[in-house]
XYZ file of C-alpha atoms in Angstrom:
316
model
C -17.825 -77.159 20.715
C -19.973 -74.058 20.250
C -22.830 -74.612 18.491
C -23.418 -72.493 14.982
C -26.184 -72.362 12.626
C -26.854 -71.316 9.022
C -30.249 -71.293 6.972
C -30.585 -69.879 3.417
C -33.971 -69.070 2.261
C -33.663 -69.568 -1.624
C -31.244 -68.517 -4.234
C -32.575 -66.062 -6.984
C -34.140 -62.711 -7.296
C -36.143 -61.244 -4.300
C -38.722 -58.695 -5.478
C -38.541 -56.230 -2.701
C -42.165 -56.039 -1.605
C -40.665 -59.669 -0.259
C -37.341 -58.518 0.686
C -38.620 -57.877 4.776
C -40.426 -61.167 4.650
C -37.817 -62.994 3.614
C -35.330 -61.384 6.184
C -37.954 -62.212 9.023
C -38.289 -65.659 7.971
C -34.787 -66.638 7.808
C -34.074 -64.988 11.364
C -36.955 -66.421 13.131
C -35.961 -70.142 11.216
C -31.861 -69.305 12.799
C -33.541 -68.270 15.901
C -35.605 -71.173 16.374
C -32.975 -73.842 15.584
C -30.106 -72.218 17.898
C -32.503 -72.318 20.452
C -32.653 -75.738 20.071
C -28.826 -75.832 20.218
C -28.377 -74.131 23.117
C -30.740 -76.464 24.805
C -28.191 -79.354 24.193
C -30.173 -80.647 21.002
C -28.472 -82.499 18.325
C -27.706 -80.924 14.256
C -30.173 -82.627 13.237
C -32.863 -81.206 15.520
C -31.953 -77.846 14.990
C -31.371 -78.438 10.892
C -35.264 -80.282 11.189
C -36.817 -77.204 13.276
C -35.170 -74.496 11.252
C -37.035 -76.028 7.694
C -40.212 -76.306 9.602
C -40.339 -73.072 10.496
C -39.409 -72.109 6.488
C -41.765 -74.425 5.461
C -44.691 -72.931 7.644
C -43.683 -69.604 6.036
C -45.752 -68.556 3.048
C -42.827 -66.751 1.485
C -40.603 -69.121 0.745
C -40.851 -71.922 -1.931
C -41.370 -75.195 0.233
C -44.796 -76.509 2.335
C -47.024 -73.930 2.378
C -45.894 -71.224 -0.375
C -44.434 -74.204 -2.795
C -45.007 -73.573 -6.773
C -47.112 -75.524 -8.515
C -46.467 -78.324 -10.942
C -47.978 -77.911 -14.903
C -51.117 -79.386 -13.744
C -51.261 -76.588 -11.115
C -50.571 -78.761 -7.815
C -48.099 -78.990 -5.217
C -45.383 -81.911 -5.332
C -42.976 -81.084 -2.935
C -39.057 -82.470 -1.660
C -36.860 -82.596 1.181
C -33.795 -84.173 2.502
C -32.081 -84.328 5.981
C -28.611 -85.930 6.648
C -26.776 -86.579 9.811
C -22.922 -86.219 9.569
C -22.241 -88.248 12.865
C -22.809 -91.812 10.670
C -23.837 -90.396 7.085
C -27.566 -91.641 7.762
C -30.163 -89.599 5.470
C -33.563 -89.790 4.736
C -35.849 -87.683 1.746
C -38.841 -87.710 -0.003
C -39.752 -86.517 -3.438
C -42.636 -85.031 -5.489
C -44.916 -85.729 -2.091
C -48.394 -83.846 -1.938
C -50.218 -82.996 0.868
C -48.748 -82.780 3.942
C -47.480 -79.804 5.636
C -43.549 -80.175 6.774
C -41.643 -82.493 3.944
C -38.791 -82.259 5.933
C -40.683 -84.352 8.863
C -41.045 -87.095 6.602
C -37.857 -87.066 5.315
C -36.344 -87.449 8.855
C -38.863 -90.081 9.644
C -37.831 -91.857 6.442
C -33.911 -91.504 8.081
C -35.515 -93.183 10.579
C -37.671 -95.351 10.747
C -36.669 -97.029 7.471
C -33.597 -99.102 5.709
C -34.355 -96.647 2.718
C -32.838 -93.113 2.201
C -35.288 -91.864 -0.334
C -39.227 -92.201 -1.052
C -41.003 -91.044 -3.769
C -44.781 -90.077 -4.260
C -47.542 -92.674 -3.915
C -44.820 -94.793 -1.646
C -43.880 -91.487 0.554
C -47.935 -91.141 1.105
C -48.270 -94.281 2.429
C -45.112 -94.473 4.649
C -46.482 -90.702 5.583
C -50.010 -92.334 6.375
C -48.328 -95.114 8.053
C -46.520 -92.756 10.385
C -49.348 -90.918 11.494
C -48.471 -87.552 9.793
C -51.925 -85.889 8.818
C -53.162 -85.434 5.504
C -54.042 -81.537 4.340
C -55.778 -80.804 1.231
C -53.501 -80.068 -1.064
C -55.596 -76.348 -1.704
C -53.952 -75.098 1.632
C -50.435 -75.550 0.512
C -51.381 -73.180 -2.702
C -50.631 -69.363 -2.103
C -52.489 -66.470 -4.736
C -48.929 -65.473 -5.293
C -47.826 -69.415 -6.376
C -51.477 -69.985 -8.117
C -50.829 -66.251 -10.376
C -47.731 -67.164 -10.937
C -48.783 -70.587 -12.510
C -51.382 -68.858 -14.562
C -48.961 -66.754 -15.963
C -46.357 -69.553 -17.048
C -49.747 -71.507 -18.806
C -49.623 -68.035 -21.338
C -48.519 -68.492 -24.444
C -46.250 -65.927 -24.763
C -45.312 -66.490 -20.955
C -41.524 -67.352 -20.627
C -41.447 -69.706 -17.370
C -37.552 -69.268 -17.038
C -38.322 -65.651 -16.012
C -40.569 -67.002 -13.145
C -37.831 -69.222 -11.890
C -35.356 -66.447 -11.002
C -36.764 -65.867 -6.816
C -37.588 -69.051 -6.233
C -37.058 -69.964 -2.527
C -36.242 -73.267 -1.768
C -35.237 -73.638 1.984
C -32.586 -74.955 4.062
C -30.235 -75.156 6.990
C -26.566 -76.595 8.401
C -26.158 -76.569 12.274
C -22.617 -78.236 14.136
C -23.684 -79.230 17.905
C -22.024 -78.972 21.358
C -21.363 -82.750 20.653
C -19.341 -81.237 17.141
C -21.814 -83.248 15.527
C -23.070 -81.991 12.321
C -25.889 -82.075 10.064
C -27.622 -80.171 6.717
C -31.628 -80.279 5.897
C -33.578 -78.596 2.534
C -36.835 -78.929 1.211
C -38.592 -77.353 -1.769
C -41.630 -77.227 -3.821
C -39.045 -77.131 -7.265
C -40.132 -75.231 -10.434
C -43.353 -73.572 -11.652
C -44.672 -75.152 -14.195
C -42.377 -78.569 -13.372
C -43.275 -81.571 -15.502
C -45.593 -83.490 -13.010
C -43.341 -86.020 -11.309
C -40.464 -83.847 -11.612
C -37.150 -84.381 -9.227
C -34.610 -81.631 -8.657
C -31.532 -81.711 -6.704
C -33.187 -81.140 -3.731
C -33.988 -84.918 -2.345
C -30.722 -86.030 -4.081
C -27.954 -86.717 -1.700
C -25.115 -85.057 -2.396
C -26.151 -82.251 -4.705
C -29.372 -80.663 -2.155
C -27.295 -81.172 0.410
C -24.549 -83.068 2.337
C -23.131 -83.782 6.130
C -20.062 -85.263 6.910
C -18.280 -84.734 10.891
C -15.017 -85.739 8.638
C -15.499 -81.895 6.970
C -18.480 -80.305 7.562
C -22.085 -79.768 6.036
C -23.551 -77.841 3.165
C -27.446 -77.196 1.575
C -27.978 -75.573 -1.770
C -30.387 -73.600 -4.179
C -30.266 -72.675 -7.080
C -31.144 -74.298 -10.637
C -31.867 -77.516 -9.399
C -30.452 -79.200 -12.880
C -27.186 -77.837 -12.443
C -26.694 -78.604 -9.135
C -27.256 -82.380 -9.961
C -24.710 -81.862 -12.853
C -21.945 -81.161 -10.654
C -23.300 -82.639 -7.459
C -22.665 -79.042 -5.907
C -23.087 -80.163 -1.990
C -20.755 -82.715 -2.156
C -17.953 -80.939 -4.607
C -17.995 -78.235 -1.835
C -17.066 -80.760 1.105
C -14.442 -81.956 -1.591
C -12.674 -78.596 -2.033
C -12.785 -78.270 2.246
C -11.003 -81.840 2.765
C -8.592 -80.581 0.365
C -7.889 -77.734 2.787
C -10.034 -75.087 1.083
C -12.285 -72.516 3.930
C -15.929 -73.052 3.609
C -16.301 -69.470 1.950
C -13.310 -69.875 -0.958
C -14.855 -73.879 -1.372
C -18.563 -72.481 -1.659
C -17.037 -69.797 -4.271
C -14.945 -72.371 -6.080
C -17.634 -74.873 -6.767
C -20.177 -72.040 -7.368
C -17.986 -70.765 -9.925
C -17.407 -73.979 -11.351
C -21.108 -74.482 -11.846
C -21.538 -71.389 -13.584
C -18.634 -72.050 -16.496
C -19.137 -75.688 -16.519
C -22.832 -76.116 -17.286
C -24.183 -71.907 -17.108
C -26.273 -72.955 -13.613
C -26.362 -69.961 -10.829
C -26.966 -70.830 -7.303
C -26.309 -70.682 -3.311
C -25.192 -72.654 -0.722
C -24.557 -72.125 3.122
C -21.902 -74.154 4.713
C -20.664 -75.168 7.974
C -17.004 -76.734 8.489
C -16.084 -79.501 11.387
C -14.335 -76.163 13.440
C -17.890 -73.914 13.007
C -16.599 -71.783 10.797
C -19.459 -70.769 8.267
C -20.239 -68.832 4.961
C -23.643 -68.351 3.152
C -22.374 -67.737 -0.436
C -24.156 -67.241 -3.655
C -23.522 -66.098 -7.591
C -27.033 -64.922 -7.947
C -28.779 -61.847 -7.576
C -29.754 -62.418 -3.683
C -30.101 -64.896 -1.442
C -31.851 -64.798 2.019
C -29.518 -66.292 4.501
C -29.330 -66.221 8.695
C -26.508 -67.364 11.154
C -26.173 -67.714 14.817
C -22.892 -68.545 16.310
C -21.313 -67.459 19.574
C -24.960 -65.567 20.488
C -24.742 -63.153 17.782
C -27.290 -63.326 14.667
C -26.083 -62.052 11.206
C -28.038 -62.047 8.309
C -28.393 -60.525 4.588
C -29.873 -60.685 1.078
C -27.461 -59.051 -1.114
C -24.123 -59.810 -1.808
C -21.920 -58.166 1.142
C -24.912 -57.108 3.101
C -24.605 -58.371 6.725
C -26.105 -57.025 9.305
C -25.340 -58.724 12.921
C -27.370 -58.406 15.980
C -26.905 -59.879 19.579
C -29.905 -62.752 19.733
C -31.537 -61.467 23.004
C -31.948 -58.392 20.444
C -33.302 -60.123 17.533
C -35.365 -62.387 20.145
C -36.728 -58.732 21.738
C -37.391 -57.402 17.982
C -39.028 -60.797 16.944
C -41.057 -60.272 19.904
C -41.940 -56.781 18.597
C -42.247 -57.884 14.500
C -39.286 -57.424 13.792
């Protein structure tokens, strides 16, 4: 099986003093987890390393560069799932630690639980070893302004929520193996203790060998409403490609409960799609050694990877 990779970087509206950022991040966060790949590592390495590198990444909404809840902190969540046996493991509204998506993996694990939440997740984080940050250098001027503005009161928060970037990835491996991770700091302005679909299986995400994998982003709320990930596998065991199933529940979303989104997907033969009924959406692939990537609906640009790798080298 050839390996193939897809990340998103968040559903929504890219200003476009962001727009190169975002590009960069997604391609270095492809780059990074075919790499893996090629190496003969497993989905869920390359789904794991892909986050991290998003989650590093100031621009995007998850680790460092997450919102901030009403009380002006970060609570962040993340899930990873491995298609080979349906094993997952997340983590919601945790604070202070740098990559989410490690915990959530560790959670996969080295527990009998698929899911911790907040005081819990810090002491099965503490208990693993993973080192504590202060919670100040998760907080970027742009996330902190942002906040400020929503506390206004003439502010309109919904505005703020339209270029969110929550983060994600779906990989298949040589072994045909596949596997789908996302993490995200939510909403600005979330009510503290706050859950969106990110750390719930089966709308944040999904991975199934059976069909194939699938992260989202979007209005979190919506996505739980339909439980978006896994209606997408649905439509592609009925026989549906991964782009018409990614338009058909996307669509659905939108006239069933008004909630715009994305989603990348990845079916058991490789074939892909990165898919959205928003304004933008940051997205990166790698299969068969070529890169392609976008924000805008029908922009894809494609690149041989020992190119992108030389131009990554270079900035971009």
């Amino acid at each position: 099986m050839k390996p193939v990779i897809v990340v998103h970087g968040g559903a929504g509206r890219i200003f476009r003093e962001r727009e190169e950022g975002c590009r960069a991040g997604v391609v270095r966060a492809a780059l990074r987890g075919y790499a893996l790949l090629k190496q003969g590592g497993t989905a869920v390495d390359a789904v794991e390393e892909a986050v991290r590198s998003m989650e590093d990444d100031p621009h995007f909404n998850a680790g460092c560069g997450s919102v901030l809840n009403e009380k002006g902190e970060v609570e962040m969540d993340a899930i990873i799932m491995d298609g080979k046996n349906l094993d997952s493991g997340a983590v919601s509204a945790v604070k202070c630690i740098a990559n989410p998506i490690k915990l959530a993996r560790l959670v996969m694990e080295k527990t009998k639980h698929m899911l911790l939440t907040d005081h819990g997740a810090h002491l099965f984080a503490q208990a693993m070893g993973i080192p504590e940050i202060p919670g100040e250098k998760l907080i970027t001027e742009r996330s902190r302004e942002r906040w400020k503005k929503n506390l206004e009161p003439d502010s309109n928060p919904e505005e703020f929520q339209k270029d969110l970037g929550t983060v994600g990835a779906v990989a298949i491996d040589s072994e045909g193996n596949v596997a789908c991770a996302t993490s995200t700091g939510g909403l600005s302005n979330k009510m503290i203790g706050r859950v969106g679909d990110t750390a719930c299986i089966g709308s944040g995400g999904y991975a199934d060998n059976h069909s194939g994998a699938t992260s989202t982003t979007g209005h979190g709320e919506s996505i739980m409403k339909v439980v978006l990930a896994r209606l997408i596998l649905y439509h592609m065991e009925q026989g549906m490609s991964p782009e018409v199933a990614a338009d058909t529940a996307l669509d659905y979303m939108k006239t069933r409960v008004g909630g715009l989104g994305g989603v990348i997907v990845v079916n058991k033969a490789g074939e892909w799609a990165a898919r959205f009924s928003t304004k933008q959406m940051s997205w990166a692939t790698v299969k068969d050694d070529n890169l392609h990537y976008g924000i805008y609906a029908g922009e894809k640009h494609i690149k041989s990877v020992d190119e992108a790798l030389a131009s990554e080298r270079e900035g971009f």
